[in-house]
Structures are given as C-alpha cells and as structure tokens.
Amino acid sequence: MQERYSRQMLFSGIGEEGQALLQNKHVLVIGAGALGTGNAEILARSGVGTITIADRDYVEWSNLQRQQLYTEEDARNHMPKAIAAKKRLETINSDVKINAHIVDITPLEMEQFVHGIDLIIDATDNFDIRMIMNDISQKYAIPWIYGSIVASYGVSFTVIPGSSPCLHCLMEDVPIGGMTCDTGGVISPVVQLVVAHQTAEALKILTENWEYVRRELISFDLWTNQHASINVSKVKKAACSSCGPEATYPFLTYENKTKTAVLCGRDTVQIRPAANEQRDLEAIAASLSKLGKVEKNGFLLQFKTGENRMVMFKDGRVLVHGTNDEVKAKSLYHKFLG
C-alpha cells in the first residue's frame, strides 16, 4: 500500500518516517461543512490513521456548491453531514478509520472526544465552539488550527499550546455578530485556500516538523486581491485566562457559553449569547433583508425564515419562534446571526 503514498513520501519534508507518523496519528475535525470536508478529504488521502468528525447538521442543496464530499442524493435524503462524510471518506481510503458523531458541540462533548487526539481542526461556523475548542486545546496541550471563511475572505491561524498566543489572546472576548456565509455568501475558491493553509500546517504538525509550523495569522480576500501575514507573537497575554500560567479555561464553564431555554407553552426557544453586548440592529437588519422580510422598531427586529420567526433584542437575546428544539434554534441563530 506504500505505492498509494509514494509521491508524498518522495517529498523530503515527509519521507518514510513522516508517513509512518501520519498513519499513527488521530485528528479531530469539528464541523463537516466546507472547511471540514476539505480538510478531512486531504487528511484521509494523506494517510492519517484516524479521523474523527463531529457535526450537528445535515446536507442541504445550498451546501453542494462548496462542500466537496456531498452529493445530490445526500441533499435529497437530508443525510447528517458526519455520516455522509464518513461514507464518502471510506471509499476514498479504506485504510483510514473514520469516526462520525452527529452532535452539537459543548464542553462535555469536547472533553469526551479529545483523549488520544494529536490535532484539532476548526471547521465550525461560530465562535462559541471555537472558544470551547481553544480552552480544550490549552487544557490538554493539543494544537489546533483555526480557519474561517465568508464571502471572498479567509483567515487561518495555528495555535500551539505553551508557545503561540491562543484565540482568546487574539480576540479577548467572543465576537458577537458579524457576517456569515448565509448572510454574506461565500465563493468556493476561498474555501480551498483556507483548507490548503490548514492542511499544510496539519501535515507539518502530524509529521513533527515543528520548526516549519507557521507562526503568523494569515488573512486574504481573493476578490479584492488582498493578503496579509501578521506576526501575532506579541499578542500573547501573560494573564490570559485560557493559556496563562493560572488558566481557568473560562469557556468550558456554563457562564461563558450561549444559553438556550424552551419557553413554556410558546413553541419558542430563547437564546442568550455568552456575553451581553449592545447589537447594531440597523446593520443586522440590512444584512438579513437580502434573505427575507425584516421588521424592526427601536427595540427589536423580526426576521422570518421558513416556518420560523426570529426576534432579536438590542442586548443580543433572541427568541426563535416555531420550534421547541434547542439544537435547531441554535443552528438558526448561528446561521443567520453569527
């Protein structure tokens, strides 16, 4: 079977020794959308021994433009993304063990998944999960690779516990709001470029070529031809509660995660963001108006999507009407409100 990897082994950075390392490594991919499918396919084709995929969603027609493991049949059958990805990856490389989990990631799931993991790949679509991922990475000293896309813009950064700044150092607090793929769209080439950066760093880490791991934050806009490589080493904060010497891992606690509650007798789920922050309802309304009817006053805005109606207040609290399913409500919240 070494013939399968012969061209990769001819590359001096990997060779026979690196290939043997890859076959004994375990990567956790959080999210099975555009970045998740791209990362998982390259890692499977590269011969990584075990890949665990966790995703809460199912395949929709709008996914097929950029999520490379899925087919029209998957969309017709509303196949869970993790299961559809596992099925496809096993036809690509039967030597790789694929674990699939249909799950909404919380600190509990992350604690269960990380044991025996060598690397975590960020392929999710919201900062709640990213900050959980960040704290888990620091707690168990597991490197992770951040990646994000929207419109024609992409960004990637590799977090090495004990060495690089963590995402909390860079962000200070969980960003609230902002454009998403569902409000700003996304073009497929930006997916491929972020995946290329993530998987290149993954191969370096998994083959233990630490000296070549990129230490800068990479960002680019393929449409406007902008590219930046930012040295963020000085951003590392000695007192960071996620990666400092007295780390408390705040995003693994209940207080610092998005909270959901079913409102009694109302077929409604209330969602409260991890941090209270005044929201710019005018900007959000402008973004959502491209997707459907938006009504607003000085205190809240309403947005109708399918059978659900979402009401957002200035403090970031959202009521998702038309469901008592908390997982579905959270999915709509992150899909449209970031």
Tab-separated table of C-alpha atoms in Angstrom:
chain	number	residue	atom	x	y	z
A	1	MET	CA	0.000	0.000	0.000
A	2	GLN	CA	3.036	2.309	0.163
A	3	GLU	CA	2.515	2.947	-3.575
A	4	ARG	CA	-0.556	4.950	-2.582
A	5	TYR	CA	1.637	7.438	-0.713
A	6	SER	CA	4.747	7.203	-2.920
A	7	ARG	CA	4.607	10.777	-4.241
A	8	GLN	CA	4.053	12.136	-0.752
A	9	MET	CA	6.945	10.064	0.607
A	10	LEU	CA	9.247	11.390	-2.126
A	11	PHE	CA	8.742	14.835	-0.619
A	12	SER	CA	11.721	15.401	1.682
A	13	GLY	CA	9.623	17.029	4.378
A	14	ILE	CA	7.664	13.796	4.935
A	15	GLY	CA	9.523	10.746	3.632
A	16	GLU	CA	9.028	7.233	5.000
A	17	GLU	CA	9.414	8.349	8.600
A	18	GLY	CA	6.799	11.074	8.247
A	19	GLN	CA	4.381	8.725	6.529
A	20	ALA	CA	4.715	6.248	9.383
A	21	LEU	CA	3.951	9.066	11.825
A	22	LEU	CA	0.846	10.083	9.870
A	23	GLN	CA	-0.528	6.545	9.964
A	24	ASN	CA	-0.360	6.586	13.765
A	25	LYS	CA	-1.977	9.981	14.311
A	26	HIS	CA	-5.557	10.907	15.225
A	27	VAL	CA	-7.150	14.177	14.085
A	28	LEU	CA	-10.411	15.634	15.388
A	29	VAL	CA	-12.327	17.729	12.824
A	30	ILE	CA	-15.031	19.910	14.359
A	31	GLY	CA	-17.567	20.720	11.659
A	32	ALA	CA	-18.274	18.940	8.385
A	33	GLY	CA	-19.140	21.856	6.154
A	34	ALA	CA	-16.891	23.456	3.541
A	35	LEU	CA	-13.692	23.552	5.604
A	36	GLY	CA	-14.441	20.265	7.329
A	37	THR	CA	-14.968	18.256	4.163
A	38	GLY	CA	-11.913	19.804	2.510
A	39	ASN	CA	-9.662	19.134	5.491
A	40	ALA	CA	-10.996	15.625	6.072
A	41	GLU	CA	-10.525	14.585	2.443
A	42	ILE	CA	-6.924	15.774	2.224
A	43	LEU	CA	-6.043	14.167	5.575
A	44	ALA	CA	-7.671	10.895	4.522
A	45	ARG	CA	-5.883	10.899	1.175
A	46	SER	CA	-2.621	11.670	3.018
A	47	GLY	CA	-2.976	8.554	5.155
A	48	VAL	CA	-3.733	9.963	8.604
A	49	GLY	CA	-4.586	6.867	10.666
A	50	THR	CA	-7.774	8.034	12.392
A	51	ILE	CA	-10.084	10.966	11.693
A	52	THR	CA	-12.973	11.833	13.999
A	53	ILE	CA	-15.648	14.138	12.572
A	54	ALA	CA	-18.246	15.912	14.709
A	55	ASP	CA	-21.108	17.919	13.195
A	56	ARG	CA	-24.712	18.660	14.190
A	57	ASP	CA	-26.181	19.431	10.757
A	58	TYR	CA	-27.488	17.640	7.670
A	59	VAL	CA	-26.752	18.112	3.964
A	60	GLU	CA	-28.779	20.777	2.136
A	61	TRP	CA	-28.786	21.773	-1.539
A	62	SER	CA	-27.009	25.055	-0.772
A	63	ASN	CA	-24.055	23.059	0.605
A	64	LEU	CA	-23.204	21.368	-2.688
A	65	GLN	CA	-21.573	24.462	-4.211
A	66	ARG	CA	-18.575	24.226	-1.846
A	67	GLN	CA	-18.797	21.165	0.456
A	68	GLN	CA	-16.870	18.668	-1.582
A	69	LEU	CA	-17.757	15.291	-0.065
A	70	TYR	CA	-21.511	15.515	-0.623
A	71	THR	CA	-23.810	14.533	-3.485
A	72	GLU	CA	-27.306	15.394	-4.662
A	73	GLU	CA	-28.501	12.134	-3.125
A	74	ASP	CA	-27.190	13.270	0.269
A	75	ALA	CA	-29.160	16.516	-0.073
A	76	ARG	CA	-32.341	14.730	-1.197
A	77	ASN	CA	-32.126	12.361	1.780
A	78	HIS	CA	-31.135	15.076	4.294
A	79	MET	CA	-28.204	12.890	5.342
A	80	PRO	CA	-26.382	14.001	8.502
A	81	LYS	CA	-23.140	15.563	7.345
A	82	ALA	CA	-20.939	13.470	9.646
A	83	ILE	CA	-22.443	10.235	8.299
A	84	ALA	CA	-22.301	11.312	4.646
A	85	ALA	CA	-18.683	12.423	5.092
A	86	LYS	CA	-17.727	9.122	6.744
A	87	LYS	CA	-19.339	7.140	3.924
A	88	ARG	CA	-17.506	9.079	1.226
A	89	LEU	CA	-14.136	9.103	3.006
A	90	GLU	CA	-14.229	5.346	3.456
A	91	THR	CA	-14.493	4.957	-0.318
A	92	ILE	CA	-11.520	7.300	-0.753
A	93	ASN	CA	-9.192	5.486	1.666
A	94	SER	CA	-10.379	2.298	3.349
A	95	ASP	CA	-7.209	2.152	5.456
A	96	VAL	CA	-8.198	5.243	7.424
A	97	LYS	CA	-10.503	4.812	10.411
A	98	ILE	CA	-13.329	7.356	10.313
A	99	ASN	CA	-15.387	8.089	13.424
A	100	ALA	CA	-18.575	10.098	12.875
A	101	HIS	CA	-20.596	11.885	15.573
A	102	ILE	CA	-23.879	13.716	14.992
A	103	VAL	CA	-23.653	16.127	17.888
A	104	ASP	CA	-23.980	19.754	18.940
A	105	ILE	CA	-20.567	20.509	20.448
A	106	THR	CA	-20.445	21.645	24.068
A	107	PRO	CA	-17.588	21.423	26.595
A	108	LEU	CA	-18.908	17.996	27.621
A	109	GLU	CA	-18.537	16.552	24.106
A	110	MET	CA	-15.115	18.129	23.677
A	111	GLU	CA	-13.935	16.579	26.940
A	112	GLN	CA	-15.104	13.186	25.652
A	113	PHE	CA	-13.525	13.494	22.207
A	114	VAL	CA	-10.044	14.862	22.950
A	115	HIS	CA	-8.438	11.854	24.605
A	116	GLY	CA	-5.863	10.326	22.267
A	117	ILE	CA	-6.154	13.242	19.815
A	118	ASP	CA	-2.998	14.690	18.234
A	119	LEU	CA	-4.546	17.700	16.485
A	120	ILE	CA	-7.863	19.561	16.326
A	121	ILE	CA	-9.050	21.191	13.093
A	122	ASP	CA	-11.503	24.069	13.354
A	123	ALA	CA	-14.118	23.781	10.622
A	124	THR	CA	-17.039	25.189	12.557
A	125	ASP	CA	-19.114	28.276	11.911
A	126	ASN	CA	-19.412	30.026	15.273
A	127	PHE	CA	-17.185	31.452	17.963
A	128	ASP	CA	-18.885	29.714	20.879
A	129	ILE	CA	-17.491	26.400	19.685
A	130	ARG	CA	-14.155	27.917	18.690
A	131	MET	CA	-13.587	29.290	22.181
A	132	ILE	CA	-14.511	25.920	23.705
A	133	MET	CA	-12.034	24.329	21.281
A	134	ASN	CA	-9.410	26.884	22.286
A	135	ASP	CA	-9.740	26.165	26.014
A	136	ILE	CA	-9.753	22.391	25.481
A	137	SER	CA	-6.600	22.777	23.409
A	138	GLN	CA	-4.874	24.628	26.224
A	139	LYS	CA	-6.149	22.336	28.968
A	140	TYR	CA	-4.861	19.168	27.272
A	141	ALA	CA	-1.918	20.715	25.360
A	142	ILE	CA	-3.294	19.721	21.948
A	143	PRO	CA	-2.511	22.012	18.987
A	144	TRP	CA	-5.419	23.264	16.895
A	145	ILE	CA	-5.772	25.136	13.625
A	146	TYR	CA	-8.282	27.961	13.348
A	147	GLY	CA	-9.942	28.603	9.995
A	148	SER	CA	-12.769	30.872	8.914
A	149	ILE	CA	-14.385	31.903	5.632
A	150	VAL	CA	-17.077	34.298	4.491
A	151	ALA	CA	-17.736	35.885	1.102
A	152	SER	CA	-14.258	36.024	-0.533
A	153	TYR	CA	-12.384	36.441	2.757
A	154	GLY	CA	-10.461	33.753	4.614
A	155	VAL	CA	-8.270	33.518	7.704
A	156	SER	CA	-6.184	30.822	9.363
A	157	PHE	CA	-4.002	30.610	12.461
A	158	THR	CA	-2.240	27.726	14.188
A	159	VAL	CA	-2.438	27.601	17.983
A	160	ILE	CA	0.406	25.750	19.724
A	161	PRO	CA	-0.222	25.483	23.498
A	162	GLY	CA	2.681	26.812	25.537
A	163	SER	CA	4.151	28.614	22.546
A	164	SER	CA	1.789	30.731	20.464
A	165	PRO	CA	-0.938	33.127	21.569
A	166	CYS	CA	-4.304	31.397	21.872
A	167	LEU	CA	-7.501	32.579	20.228
A	168	HIS	CA	-8.602	34.208	23.486
A	169	CYS	CA	-5.417	36.303	23.448
A	170	LEU	CA	-6.293	37.451	19.936
A	171	MET	CA	-9.984	38.039	20.490
A	172	GLU	CA	-10.172	38.965	24.184
A	173	ASP	CA	-13.871	38.179	24.178
A	174	VAL	CA	-16.167	36.121	21.962
A	175	PRO	CA	-17.085	38.277	18.943
A	176	ILE	CA	-20.800	38.906	18.776
A	177	GLY	CA	-22.498	39.137	15.402
A	178	GLY	CA	-20.902	39.709	12.047
A	179	MET	CA	-21.467	38.393	8.560
A	180	THR	CA	-21.941	34.661	7.987
A	181	CYS	CA	-21.947	32.545	4.819
A	182	ASP	CA	-25.735	32.615	4.942
A	183	THR	CA	-25.885	36.405	5.032
A	184	GLY	CA	-22.801	37.381	3.021
A	185	GLY	CA	-22.407	34.327	0.830
A	186	VAL	CA	-19.144	32.541	0.049
A	187	ILE	CA	-17.220	31.562	-3.057
A	188	SER	CA	-15.654	28.130	-3.323
A	189	PRO	CA	-12.048	29.211	-4.104
A	190	VAL	CA	-11.678	30.867	-0.697
A	191	VAL	CA	-12.620	27.538	0.906
A	192	GLN	CA	-9.852	25.752	-0.965
A	193	LEU	CA	-7.237	28.317	0.005
A	194	VAL	CA	-8.056	28.191	3.717
A	195	VAL	CA	-8.093	24.383	3.536
A	196	ALA	CA	-4.681	24.480	1.854
A	197	HIS	CA	-3.262	26.566	4.711
A	198	GLN	CA	-4.884	24.400	7.391
A	199	THR	CA	-3.855	21.058	5.925
A	200	ALA	CA	-0.300	22.192	5.179
A	201	GLU	CA	0.095	23.136	8.837
A	202	ALA	CA	-1.601	19.891	9.873
A	203	LEU	CA	0.884	17.800	7.904
A	204	LYS	CA	3.790	19.700	9.491
A	205	ILE	CA	2.429	19.095	12.979
A	206	LEU	CA	1.494	15.454	12.425
A	207	THR	CA	4.921	14.641	10.959
A	208	GLU	CA	6.510	16.594	13.834
A	209	ASN	CA	8.192	19.185	11.641
A	210	TRP	CA	7.666	21.834	14.297
A	211	GLU	CA	10.339	24.178	13.009
A	212	TYR	CA	8.310	24.808	9.847
A	213	VAL	CA	4.959	25.500	11.514
A	214	ARG	CA	3.738	28.952	10.527
A	215	ARG	CA	3.540	31.355	13.463
A	216	GLU	CA	1.667	34.168	11.728
A	217	LEU	CA	-2.035	34.785	11.292
A	218	ILE	CA	-2.881	34.593	7.584
A	219	SER	CA	-5.770	36.537	6.062
A	220	PHE	CA	-6.744	37.251	2.480
A	221	ASP	CA	-9.525	38.463	0.233
A	222	LEU	CA	-9.428	36.646	-3.100
A	223	TRP	CA	-11.847	39.078	-4.758
A	224	THR	CA	-10.013	42.289	-3.886
A	225	ASN	CA	-6.547	40.702	-4.148
A	226	GLN	CA	-5.533	41.491	-0.583
A	227	HIS	CA	-3.239	39.290	1.504
A	228	ALA	CA	-1.730	39.738	4.945
A	229	SER	CA	0.613	37.720	7.128
A	230	ILE	CA	0.561	39.134	10.649
A	231	ASN	CA	3.101	38.330	13.358
A	232	VAL	CA	0.951	37.998	16.473
A	233	SER	CA	3.592	36.638	18.862
A	234	LYS	CA	3.496	39.802	20.972
A	235	VAL	CA	-0.262	39.460	21.405
A	236	LYS	CA	0.209	36.532	23.797
A	237	LYS	CA	-1.026	37.700	27.198
A	238	ALA	CA	0.670	36.537	30.370
A	239	ALA	CA	-2.586	36.885	32.306
A	240	CYS	CA	-4.793	35.159	29.707
A	241	SER	CA	-7.399	33.058	31.499
A	242	SER	CA	-7.245	30.469	28.710
A	243	CYS	CA	-3.490	29.992	28.205
A	244	GLY	CA	-1.725	31.862	31.014
A	245	PRO	CA	0.098	30.179	33.920
A	246	GLU	CA	-3.037	30.464	36.066
A	247	ALA	CA	-5.504	29.456	33.358
A	248	THR	CA	-9.075	28.789	34.444
A	249	TYR	CA	-10.407	27.799	30.974
A	250	PRO	CA	-13.426	30.134	31.210
A	251	PHE	CA	-15.138	28.911	28.045
A	252	LEU	CA	-15.546	25.428	29.474
A	253	THR	CA	-17.909	26.797	32.109
A	254	TYR	CA	-21.656	27.345	31.893
A	255	GLU	CA	-21.370	31.086	32.455
A	256	ASN	CA	-19.429	31.672	29.254
A	257	LYS	CA	-21.477	29.794	26.696
A	258	THR	CA	-24.623	30.564	24.763
A	259	LYS	CA	-27.643	29.573	26.827
A	260	THR	CA	-30.901	28.205	25.494
A	261	ALA	CA	-34.248	27.698	27.159
A	262	VAL	CA	-37.618	26.492	25.866
A	263	LEU	CA	-40.324	28.974	26.835
A	264	CYS	CA	-43.200	27.129	28.433
A	265	GLY	CA	-46.255	26.766	26.206
A	266	ARG	CA	-44.975	29.083	23.486
A	267	ASP	CA	-43.231	26.773	20.954
A	268	THR	CA	-40.293	29.153	21.318
A	269	VAL	CA	-36.640	28.863	22.291
A	270	GLN	CA	-34.867	31.783	23.938
A	271	ILE	CA	-31.142	32.141	23.207
A	272	ARG	CA	-28.850	34.303	25.283
A	273	PRO	CA	-25.300	34.962	23.990
A	274	ALA	CA	-22.293	34.228	26.171
A	275	ALA	CA	-21.682	37.950	26.676
A	276	ASN	CA	-24.213	40.755	26.839
A	277	GLU	CA	-23.376	43.375	24.260
A	278	GLN	CA	-25.418	46.026	22.528
A	279	ARG	CA	-26.196	44.901	18.974
A	280	ASP	CA	-26.415	47.132	15.930
A	281	LEU	CA	-29.936	46.231	14.826
A	282	GLU	CA	-29.741	48.522	11.772
A	283	ALA	CA	-26.687	46.690	10.391
A	284	ILE	CA	-28.162	43.268	11.147
A	285	ALA	CA	-31.464	44.222	9.519
A	286	ALA	CA	-29.646	45.382	6.386
A	287	SER	CA	-27.831	42.064	6.152
A	288	LEU	CA	-30.930	39.937	6.751
A	289	SER	CA	-33.122	41.953	4.390
A	290	LYS	CA	-31.379	40.244	1.455
A	291	LEU	CA	-32.769	36.913	2.669
A	292	GLY	CA	-36.335	37.723	3.667
A	293	LYS	CA	-38.735	40.150	5.256
A	294	VAL	CA	-37.369	42.122	8.202
A	295	GLU	CA	-39.410	44.292	10.542
A	296	LYS	CA	-37.861	46.453	13.261
A	297	ASN	CA	-38.533	49.194	15.726
A	298	GLY	CA	-36.245	50.971	18.146
A	299	PHE	CA	-36.049	47.972	20.440
A	300	LEU	CA	-36.000	44.772	18.354
A	301	LEU	CA	-36.066	43.284	14.889
A	302	GLN	CA	-38.043	40.361	13.487
A	303	PHE	CA	-36.940	38.054	10.680
A	304	LYS	CA	-38.981	35.274	9.070
A	305	THR	CA	-37.188	32.196	7.740
A	306	GLY	CA	-39.297	29.279	6.569
A	307	GLU	CA	-41.626	28.234	9.370
A	308	ASN	CA	-39.619	30.071	11.997
A	309	ARG	CA	-39.645	33.670	13.134
A	310	MET	CA	-36.628	35.138	14.900
A	311	VAL	CA	-36.833	38.148	17.184
A	312	MET	CA	-33.611	39.868	18.282
A	313	PHE	CA	-33.284	42.422	21.072
A	314	LYS	CA	-30.566	45.038	21.462
A	315	ASP	CA	-28.790	43.049	24.194
A	316	GLY	CA	-28.306	40.134	21.799
A	317	ARG	CA	-31.090	37.963	23.202
A	318	VAL	CA	-33.050	36.100	20.513
A	319	LEU	CA	-36.406	34.353	20.509
A	320	VAL	CA	-36.759	31.624	17.882
A	321	HIS	CA	-40.488	31.047	17.357
A	322	GLY	CA	-41.954	27.947	15.737
A	323	THR	CA	-39.830	25.316	17.462
A	324	ASN	CA	-39.077	23.884	20.890
A	325	ASP	CA	-35.967	22.109	19.593
A	326	GLU	CA	-32.965	23.844	21.192
A	327	VAL	CA	-30.471	22.350	18.735
A	328	LYS	CA	-32.473	23.608	15.752
A	329	ALA	CA	-32.872	27.032	17.359
A	330	LYS	CA	-29.123	27.326	17.972
A	331	SER	CA	-28.446	26.267	14.399
A	332	LEU	CA	-30.701	29.045	13.068
A	333	TYR	CA	-29.143	31.534	15.481
A	334	HIS	CA	-25.587	30.859	14.283
A	335	LYS	CA	-26.661	30.560	10.658
A	336	PHE	CA	-28.194	33.998	10.443
A	337	LEU	CA	-26.748	35.999	13.332
A	338	GLY	CA	-23.148	34.772	13.562
